[in-house]
XYZ file of C-alpha atoms in Angstrom:
470
model
C 89.002 -68.159 -97.265
C 88.235 -66.091 -100.421
C 85.869 -63.909 -98.312
C 88.534 -63.523 -95.620
C 91.202 -62.325 -98.050
C 88.942 -60.183 -100.336
C 90.326 -57.068 -98.653
C 93.560 -57.417 -100.674
C 91.431 -56.484 -103.684
C 89.233 -53.797 -102.077
C 92.003 -52.087 -100.043
C 95.382 -52.744 -101.747
C 97.151 -49.644 -100.463
C 96.046 -50.179 -96.779
C 96.896 -53.898 -97.004
C 100.485 -53.050 -97.963
C 101.168 -49.971 -95.824
C 99.813 -51.491 -92.564
C 102.231 -54.512 -92.468
C 105.001 -52.290 -93.836
C 104.835 -49.906 -90.897
C 104.565 -52.797 -88.497
C 107.740 -54.242 -90.107
C 109.476 -50.865 -89.527
C 108.355 -50.912 -85.870
C 109.615 -54.435 -85.451
C 113.085 -53.453 -86.832
C 113.297 -50.573 -84.266
C 112.254 -52.837 -81.456
C 115.036 -55.261 -82.365
C 117.619 -52.499 -81.882
C 116.594 -51.770 -78.292
C 118.507 -54.666 -76.588
C 121.650 -53.780 -78.463
C 121.419 -50.167 -77.132
C 120.760 -51.474 -73.571
C 123.788 -53.724 -73.904
C 126.008 -50.786 -74.912
C 124.724 -48.797 -71.924
C 125.739 -51.651 -69.561
C 129.039 -52.503 -71.235
C 130.220 -49.034 -72.293
C 128.505 -46.716 -69.839
C 128.302 -48.596 -66.573
C 131.021 -51.324 -66.843
C 133.364 -49.503 -69.296
C 133.234 -46.217 -67.372
C 132.655 -43.962 -70.356
C 130.697 -41.649 -68.159
C 127.161 -40.189 -67.823
C 127.379 -38.497 -71.247
C 127.633 -41.754 -72.967
C 124.615 -43.202 -70.976
C 122.484 -40.191 -71.696
C 123.216 -40.230 -75.430
C 122.219 -43.928 -75.560
C 119.179 -43.113 -73.491
C 118.308 -40.494 -76.036
C 118.657 -43.143 -78.766
C 116.180 -45.399 -76.722
C 113.690 -42.475 -76.580
C 114.093 -41.865 -80.328
C 113.449 -45.518 -81.112
C 110.331 -45.406 -78.899
C 108.912 -42.289 -80.652
C 109.561 -43.608 -84.086
C 108.223 -47.003 -83.202
C 104.999 -45.459 -81.730
C 104.550 -43.363 -84.865
C 104.833 -46.505 -87.010
C 102.371 -48.273 -84.739
C 99.752 -45.504 -84.982
C 99.998 -45.309 -88.798
C 99.802 -49.135 -89.112
C 96.814 -49.414 -86.892
C 95.004 -46.605 -88.777
C 95.552 -48.435 -92.118
C 94.636 -51.899 -90.732
C 91.498 -50.577 -89.064
C 90.436 -48.785 -92.238
C 90.950 -51.973 -94.265
C 89.139 -54.216 -91.758
C 86.131 -51.905 -91.136
C 85.777 -51.117 -94.833
C 85.837 -54.776 -95.841
C 83.281 -55.653 -93.171
C 81.039 -52.910 -94.424
C 81.298 -54.004 -98.017
C 80.833 -57.648 -97.138
C 77.784 -56.853 -94.923
C 76.258 -54.899 -97.934
C 77.029 -57.762 -100.393
C 75.654 -60.412 -98.030
C 72.425 -58.459 -97.386
C 71.872 -57.742 -101.062
C 72.471 -61.465 -101.918
C 70.074 -62.569 -99.162
C 67.359 -60.236 -100.395
C 67.377 -62.230 -103.646
C 66.796 -65.546 -101.868
C 63.668 -67.535 -102.562
C 61.445 -68.630 -99.668
C 62.893 -72.108 -99.995
C 66.458 -70.831 -99.724
C 65.569 -68.648 -96.694
C 64.005 -71.711 -95.083
C 67.163 -73.747 -95.837
C 69.584 -71.271 -94.315
C 67.307 -70.216 -91.572
C 66.602 -66.570 -90.431
C 68.607 -66.974 -87.288
C 71.635 -68.248 -89.155
C 71.337 -65.334 -91.566
C 71.248 -62.826 -88.635
C 74.249 -64.471 -87.062
C 76.199 -64.250 -90.325
C 75.231 -60.526 -90.790
C 76.376 -59.538 -87.298
C 78.614 -61.929 -85.255
C 80.336 -63.718 -88.117
C 81.251 -60.489 -90.101
C 82.455 -58.842 -86.768
C 84.840 -61.808 -86.276
C 86.013 -61.504 -89.877
C 86.664 -57.766 -89.244
C 88.719 -58.561 -86.121
C 90.656 -61.269 -87.935
C 91.565 -58.901 -90.809
C 92.640 -56.187 -88.465
C 94.892 -58.519 -86.425
C 96.220 -60.159 -89.582
C 97.464 -56.902 -90.936
C 98.837 -55.686 -87.659
C 100.584 -58.688 -86.236
C 101.054 -61.608 -88.563
C 104.110 -59.991 -90.146
C 105.428 -58.239 -87.051
C 105.510 -61.224 -84.858
C 107.460 -63.616 -87.107
C 109.945 -60.739 -87.852
C 110.532 -60.226 -84.172
C 110.873 -63.982 -83.494
C 113.314 -64.682 -86.255
C 114.987 -61.250 -86.041
C 115.693 -61.907 -82.375
C 117.269 -65.280 -83.198
C 119.528 -63.676 -86.007
C 120.524 -60.909 -83.514
C 121.363 -63.655 -81.013
C 123.682 -65.330 -83.445
C 125.499 -61.994 -84.029
C 126.187 -61.869 -80.177
C 127.139 -65.525 -79.457
C 126.613 -68.422 -81.881
C 126.774 -71.078 -79.145
C 124.037 -69.534 -76.972
C 121.935 -68.627 -79.990
C 121.451 -72.460 -80.532
C 119.091 -72.234 -77.538
C 117.017 -69.854 -79.568
C 117.141 -72.200 -82.564
C 115.802 -75.114 -80.342
C 113.175 -73.052 -78.501
C 111.450 -71.489 -81.488
C 110.428 -74.692 -83.166
C 109.038 -76.070 -79.900
C 107.113 -72.865 -79.426
C 105.805 -73.071 -82.976
C 104.690 -76.605 -82.364
C 102.684 -75.586 -79.342
C 101.097 -72.562 -81.069
C 100.069 -74.404 -84.307
C 99.005 -77.485 -82.365
C 96.536 -75.449 -80.341
C 95.487 -73.633 -83.446
C 94.623 -76.720 -85.451
C 92.631 -78.017 -82.557
C 90.780 -74.775 -82.214
C 89.557 -74.264 -85.746
C 86.870 -76.944 -85.794
C 85.776 -76.033 -82.204
C 85.220 -72.338 -83.067
C 83.353 -73.410 -86.172
C 80.923 -75.452 -84.066
C 80.650 -72.553 -81.533
C 79.407 -70.227 -84.200
C 76.997 -72.953 -85.350
C 75.605 -73.280 -81.809
C 75.187 -69.490 -81.727
C 72.717 -69.900 -84.535
C 70.627 -72.094 -82.337
C 70.676 -69.504 -79.495
C 69.706 -66.743 -81.945
C 66.831 -68.878 -83.276
C 65.503 -69.756 -79.772
C 65.609 -66.033 -78.836
C 63.892 -64.944 -82.064
C 61.147 -67.539 -81.748
C 60.387 -66.559 -78.177
C 60.260 -62.873 -78.843
C 58.196 -63.306 -81.994
C 55.657 -65.692 -80.348
C 55.664 -64.216 -76.893
C 51.885 -63.634 -76.865
C 51.128 -67.212 -77.960
C 53.555 -68.527 -75.290
C 51.771 -66.572 -72.605
C 48.310 -67.466 -73.874
C 49.157 -71.138 -73.442
C 51.262 -70.648 -70.389
C 54.310 -72.276 -71.964
C 56.814 -69.851 -70.300
C 58.477 -72.589 -68.245
C 58.956 -74.947 -71.218
C 60.354 -72.172 -73.425
C 62.771 -71.116 -70.519
C 63.981 -74.774 -70.277
C 64.313 -74.957 -74.134
C 66.349 -71.809 -74.241
C 68.451 -72.977 -71.263
C 69.186 -76.217 -73.104
C 70.542 -74.582 -76.258
C 72.347 -71.975 -74.204
C 74.096 -74.577 -72.030
C 75.207 -76.541 -75.176
C 76.657 -73.397 -76.616
C 78.317 -72.530 -73.289
C 79.824 -76.022 -72.943
C 81.298 -75.911 -76.381
C 82.696 -72.361 -75.720
C 84.245 -73.598 -72.517
C 85.924 -76.482 -74.364
C 87.320 -74.070 -76.912
C 88.355 -71.692 -74.150
C 90.206 -74.431 -72.237
C 92.153 -75.373 -75.352
C 93.159 -71.745 -76.055
C 94.049 -71.306 -72.379
C 96.849 -73.918 -72.841
C 98.652 -71.511 -75.043
C 99.981 -68.947 -72.587
C 101.280 -71.327 -69.924
C 102.993 -73.651 -72.271
C 104.767 -70.890 -74.078
C 105.825 -69.200 -70.899
C 107.254 -72.410 -69.522
C 109.322 -73.039 -72.668
C 110.639 -69.414 -72.859
C 111.537 -69.327 -69.204
C 113.334 -72.522 -69.532
C 115.249 -71.130 -72.433
C 116.181 -67.985 -70.333
C 117.407 -70.330 -67.506
C 119.628 -72.144 -69.983
C 120.969 -68.871 -71.382
C 121.979 -67.623 -67.937
C 123.417 -70.996 -66.936
C 125.497 -71.433 -70.180
C 126.683 -67.772 -70.196
C 128.369 -68.016 -66.802
C 131.694 -69.587 -68.109
C 132.053 -67.244 -71.151
C 131.402 -64.137 -68.919
C 134.103 -65.331 -66.467
C 136.459 -66.019 -69.288
C 135.823 -62.546 -70.729
C 134.576 -63.779 -74.111
C 131.022 -62.586 -73.316
C 129.959 -59.413 -71.518
C 127.220 -58.827 -69.044
C 125.515 -56.449 -71.475
C 125.357 -59.079 -74.154
C 123.835 -61.609 -71.680
C 121.162 -59.014 -70.890
C 120.587 -58.480 -74.543
C 120.128 -62.222 -75.132
C 117.536 -62.379 -72.273
C 115.872 -59.371 -73.621
C 115.603 -60.961 -77.040
C 114.165 -64.112 -75.482
C 111.606 -61.993 -73.611
C 110.725 -60.243 -76.928
C 110.084 -63.685 -78.470
C 107.829 -64.605 -75.492
C 105.701 -61.512 -75.830
C 105.475 -61.777 -79.625
C 104.479 -65.477 -79.518
C 101.747 -64.738 -76.953
C 100.515 -61.981 -79.363
C 100.761 -64.239 -82.292
C 98.873 -67.058 -80.425
C 96.012 -64.636 -79.646
C 96.120 -63.346 -83.272
C 96.016 -66.892 -84.636
C 92.952 -67.615 -82.523
C 91.249 -64.463 -83.867
C 92.233 -65.480 -87.376
C 90.967 -68.992 -86.696
C 87.483 -67.724 -85.663
C 87.581 -65.242 -88.594
C 88.324 -68.072 -91.094
C 85.552 -70.256 -89.623
C 83.076 -67.327 -89.835
C 84.396 -66.483 -93.391
C 83.678 -70.046 -94.531
C 80.080 -69.693 -93.076
C 79.572 -66.342 -94.887
C 81.063 -67.741 -98.067
C 78.673 -70.721 -97.911
C 75.704 -68.288 -98.029
C 77.239 -66.024 -100.810
C 78.049 -69.167 -102.915
C 74.329 -70.113 -102.948
C 72.822 -69.200 -106.284
C 70.052 -66.745 -105.401
C 66.637 -66.729 -107.083
C 64.775 -69.278 -109.197
C 65.749 -70.690 -112.570
C 63.864 -69.236 -115.523
C 63.149 -72.171 -117.982
C 63.095 -71.688 -121.688
C 59.587 -71.190 -123.272
C 57.918 -74.111 -124.999
C 55.877 -73.416 -128.137
C 56.252 -70.834 -130.875
C 56.181 -67.055 -130.326
C 52.814 -66.872 -132.243
C 51.229 -69.504 -129.929
C 52.543 -67.779 -126.835
C 51.238 -64.379 -128.076
C 47.782 -65.847 -128.890
C 47.439 -67.055 -125.225
C 47.832 -63.584 -123.751
C 44.586 -61.784 -123.089
C 42.385 -64.552 -124.620
C 39.139 -65.079 -122.763
C 39.244 -68.758 -123.508
C 42.633 -69.171 -121.769
C 42.524 -69.642 -117.979
C 43.985 -66.784 -116.026
C 45.516 -69.306 -113.587
C 45.583 -73.105 -114.158
C 47.043 -75.826 -111.835
C 47.864 -79.108 -113.448
C 48.720 -82.052 -111.276
C 50.671 -79.817 -108.929
C 52.732 -81.302 -106.087
C 54.719 -79.398 -103.440
C 57.273 -80.785 -100.980
C 59.013 -78.304 -98.753
C 62.800 -78.473 -98.533
C 63.562 -81.147 -95.894
C 59.980 -82.186 -95.757
C 59.248 -85.888 -95.302
C 56.001 -85.857 -97.319
C 54.391 -83.608 -99.900
C 52.262 -80.732 -98.508
C 50.204 -80.691 -101.659
C 49.495 -83.564 -104.055
C 47.813 -83.688 -107.492
C 46.112 -80.229 -107.311
C 44.263 -79.490 -110.558
C 41.959 -76.546 -111.129
C 41.431 -73.473 -113.398
C 40.470 -69.890 -112.710
C 39.078 -68.026 -115.809
C 39.448 -64.345 -116.387
C 37.007 -62.420 -114.136
C 36.161 -65.489 -112.096
C 36.649 -65.439 -108.289
C 37.931 -68.641 -106.708
C 38.002 -69.354 -103.026
C 40.352 -71.991 -101.430
C 38.709 -73.384 -98.381
C 40.209 -75.750 -95.841
C 41.180 -76.295 -92.212
C 44.303 -75.002 -90.516
C 47.424 -76.693 -92.065
C 45.542 -78.019 -95.054
C 47.815 -76.163 -97.510
C 45.821 -73.061 -98.464
C 48.750 -70.666 -97.991
C 51.169 -73.171 -99.643
C 48.820 -73.270 -102.716
C 48.579 -69.496 -103.023
C 52.404 -69.080 -102.516
C 53.006 -71.174 -105.608
C 51.325 -68.661 -108.013
C 53.970 -65.828 -107.607
C 56.714 -68.534 -107.316
C 57.458 -67.883 -103.672
C 58.032 -71.573 -103.750
C 58.508 -73.786 -106.858
C 56.373 -76.792 -107.631
C 57.921 -80.164 -106.998
C 55.813 -81.710 -109.775
C 53.196 -80.601 -112.242
C 52.939 -77.086 -113.610
C 51.153 -73.745 -113.075
C 50.203 -71.415 -115.953
C 49.393 -67.688 -115.972
C 47.406 -66.722 -119.095
C 48.500 -70.039 -120.672
C 52.213 -69.559 -120.024
C 54.059 -71.694 -117.555
C 55.159 -69.329 -114.678
C 58.688 -70.975 -114.883
C 59.065 -69.465 -118.334
C 58.319 -65.918 -117.012
C 60.951 -63.644 -115.474
C 60.397 -62.958 -111.829
C 59.829 -59.200 -112.386
C 57.241 -59.812 -115.132
C 55.451 -62.481 -113.080
C 55.257 -60.381 -109.886
C 53.999 -57.345 -111.981
C 51.005 -59.422 -113.000
C 49.998 -60.446 -109.433
C 48.557 -58.605 -106.561
C 49.403 -60.390 -103.292
C 48.106 -59.603 -99.789
C 49.933 -61.723 -97.047
C 48.123 -63.056 -94.037
C 50.324 -61.066 -91.643
C 50.422 -57.274 -92.069
C 53.945 -55.761 -91.934
C 54.844 -52.007 -91.633
C 58.367 -50.801 -92.427
C 60.017 -47.915 -90.681
C 59.004 -44.628 -92.251
C 55.729 -42.839 -92.846
C 52.322 -44.079 -93.835
C 52.837 -42.686 -97.257
C 56.252 -44.397 -97.696
C 54.689 -47.716 -96.704
C 51.838 -47.235 -99.240
C 54.491 -46.506 -101.946
C 56.234 -49.710 -101.205
C 54.590 -51.323 -104.219
C 54.892 -48.205 -106.501
C 57.711 -45.790 -105.853
C 56.283 -43.082 -108.071
C 52.685 -43.187 -106.821
C 51.009 -39.767 -106.589
C 49.229 -38.444 -103.524
C 45.874 -39.051 -105.194
C 46.797 -42.657 -105.874
C 47.901 -43.146 -102.286
C 44.604 -41.687 -101.030
C 42.611 -43.882 -103.431
C 44.456 -47.005 -102.279
C 43.834 -46.121 -98.586
C 40.184 -45.525 -99.347
C 39.870 -48.890 -101.033
C 41.542 -50.478 -97.943
C 39.121 -48.614 -95.705
C 42.100 -47.043 -93.916
C 41.171 -43.357 -94.685
C 39.352 -42.789 -91.401
C 42.207 -43.647 -88.975
C 44.923 -42.012 -91.277
C 42.988 -38.747 -91.398
C 42.511 -38.744 -87.656
C 46.377 -38.525 -87.181
C 47.958 -35.053 -86.813
C 50.292 -35.548 -89.736
C 47.896 -37.811 -91.718
C 49.895 -39.563 -94.455
C 53.184 -38.275 -93.192
C 52.765 -39.807 -89.746
């Protein structure tokens, strides 16, 4: 919820002005049935002539123009607050996830993070927009219509007083049932995104092993599960409109039936009856809007909770305090007798793993020494290497770099001491030069050419028309 309402802090002016102008629009709308009643009672039935009718028609046009102006202003401010909040939230979420460790990324899941960055934040944006536009207007219209009804006829207004709680019971009953359903729908969407991402990323392997049919069936299964849950949530929300329409139309029937005797007796005019029916119609329209708004807010709250769960995760790894004196630690640095890298009884269990991937690994690599880690596929070579720059943390044991436990070194200092080439080459959008500068922003052209020469990439780079700017 704190994510959902953070726009109050970021956009205080828009958050106040948007509901305020919607409130003004609602007040003008409440005056329309009164003007219509005056046209019927004074202009048509009272015989005050066409001039009176045209003047009241002019008032209706004026109310419409002023109401439209208020609506446009309110929608401008609400859209500005909603889009701005979604933009800031997306930036904050992306920056926060960039600081995640490998273990945290594995725990959340790439597909889940993509869903939160896109679908979830879009739902939050829609929820904020509708909250500012309609959550104040709809209650004002509903209760304002009831108050106006009491000013016309207190006896008939009791029908309003009875209908509104019943309508509220339907609306909030459906809402309470829909919140957990929509939360589960967004969770299932993570599964659909994950299946899509896996298939697109591994399409060559899938084709090589002729697993197309199995993957199609796997995707179909998660898609059907998501669809079934979406259908269930949709059926629940579909109950809203017919139930509210039935209750409101029953109230209209009661108003017409109960108003017959007072009209015949002359204590109630036909225009006032029309005004009462119009007020009930306004209540119907606003409750339908409110119901749809509540469902958008419900989905927005569910998505906001999912985004908040990621933002609340502490990013990065803990830096433990150093052991030993400053003199001892300084003596370790640069000493030829101190191992450059040392593993001492290291164990690694991946988050959620049933058994350790590495157990009791002990070895040393002295300065200037080359060490090769040899083993079959899945034996843990990559896992072992990933422990040195703390892409993952050891479950047990310790790893030292120049005699210092890597958990005592800040992440920036640790990574500055390590050159790391991943198994899978990745190029980012941009030029060849910008990709070569990824590890050093201020690298000169000579340094870039030297690095390309060492990597034996000079030949194909020089063959391109734009060379390093390709």
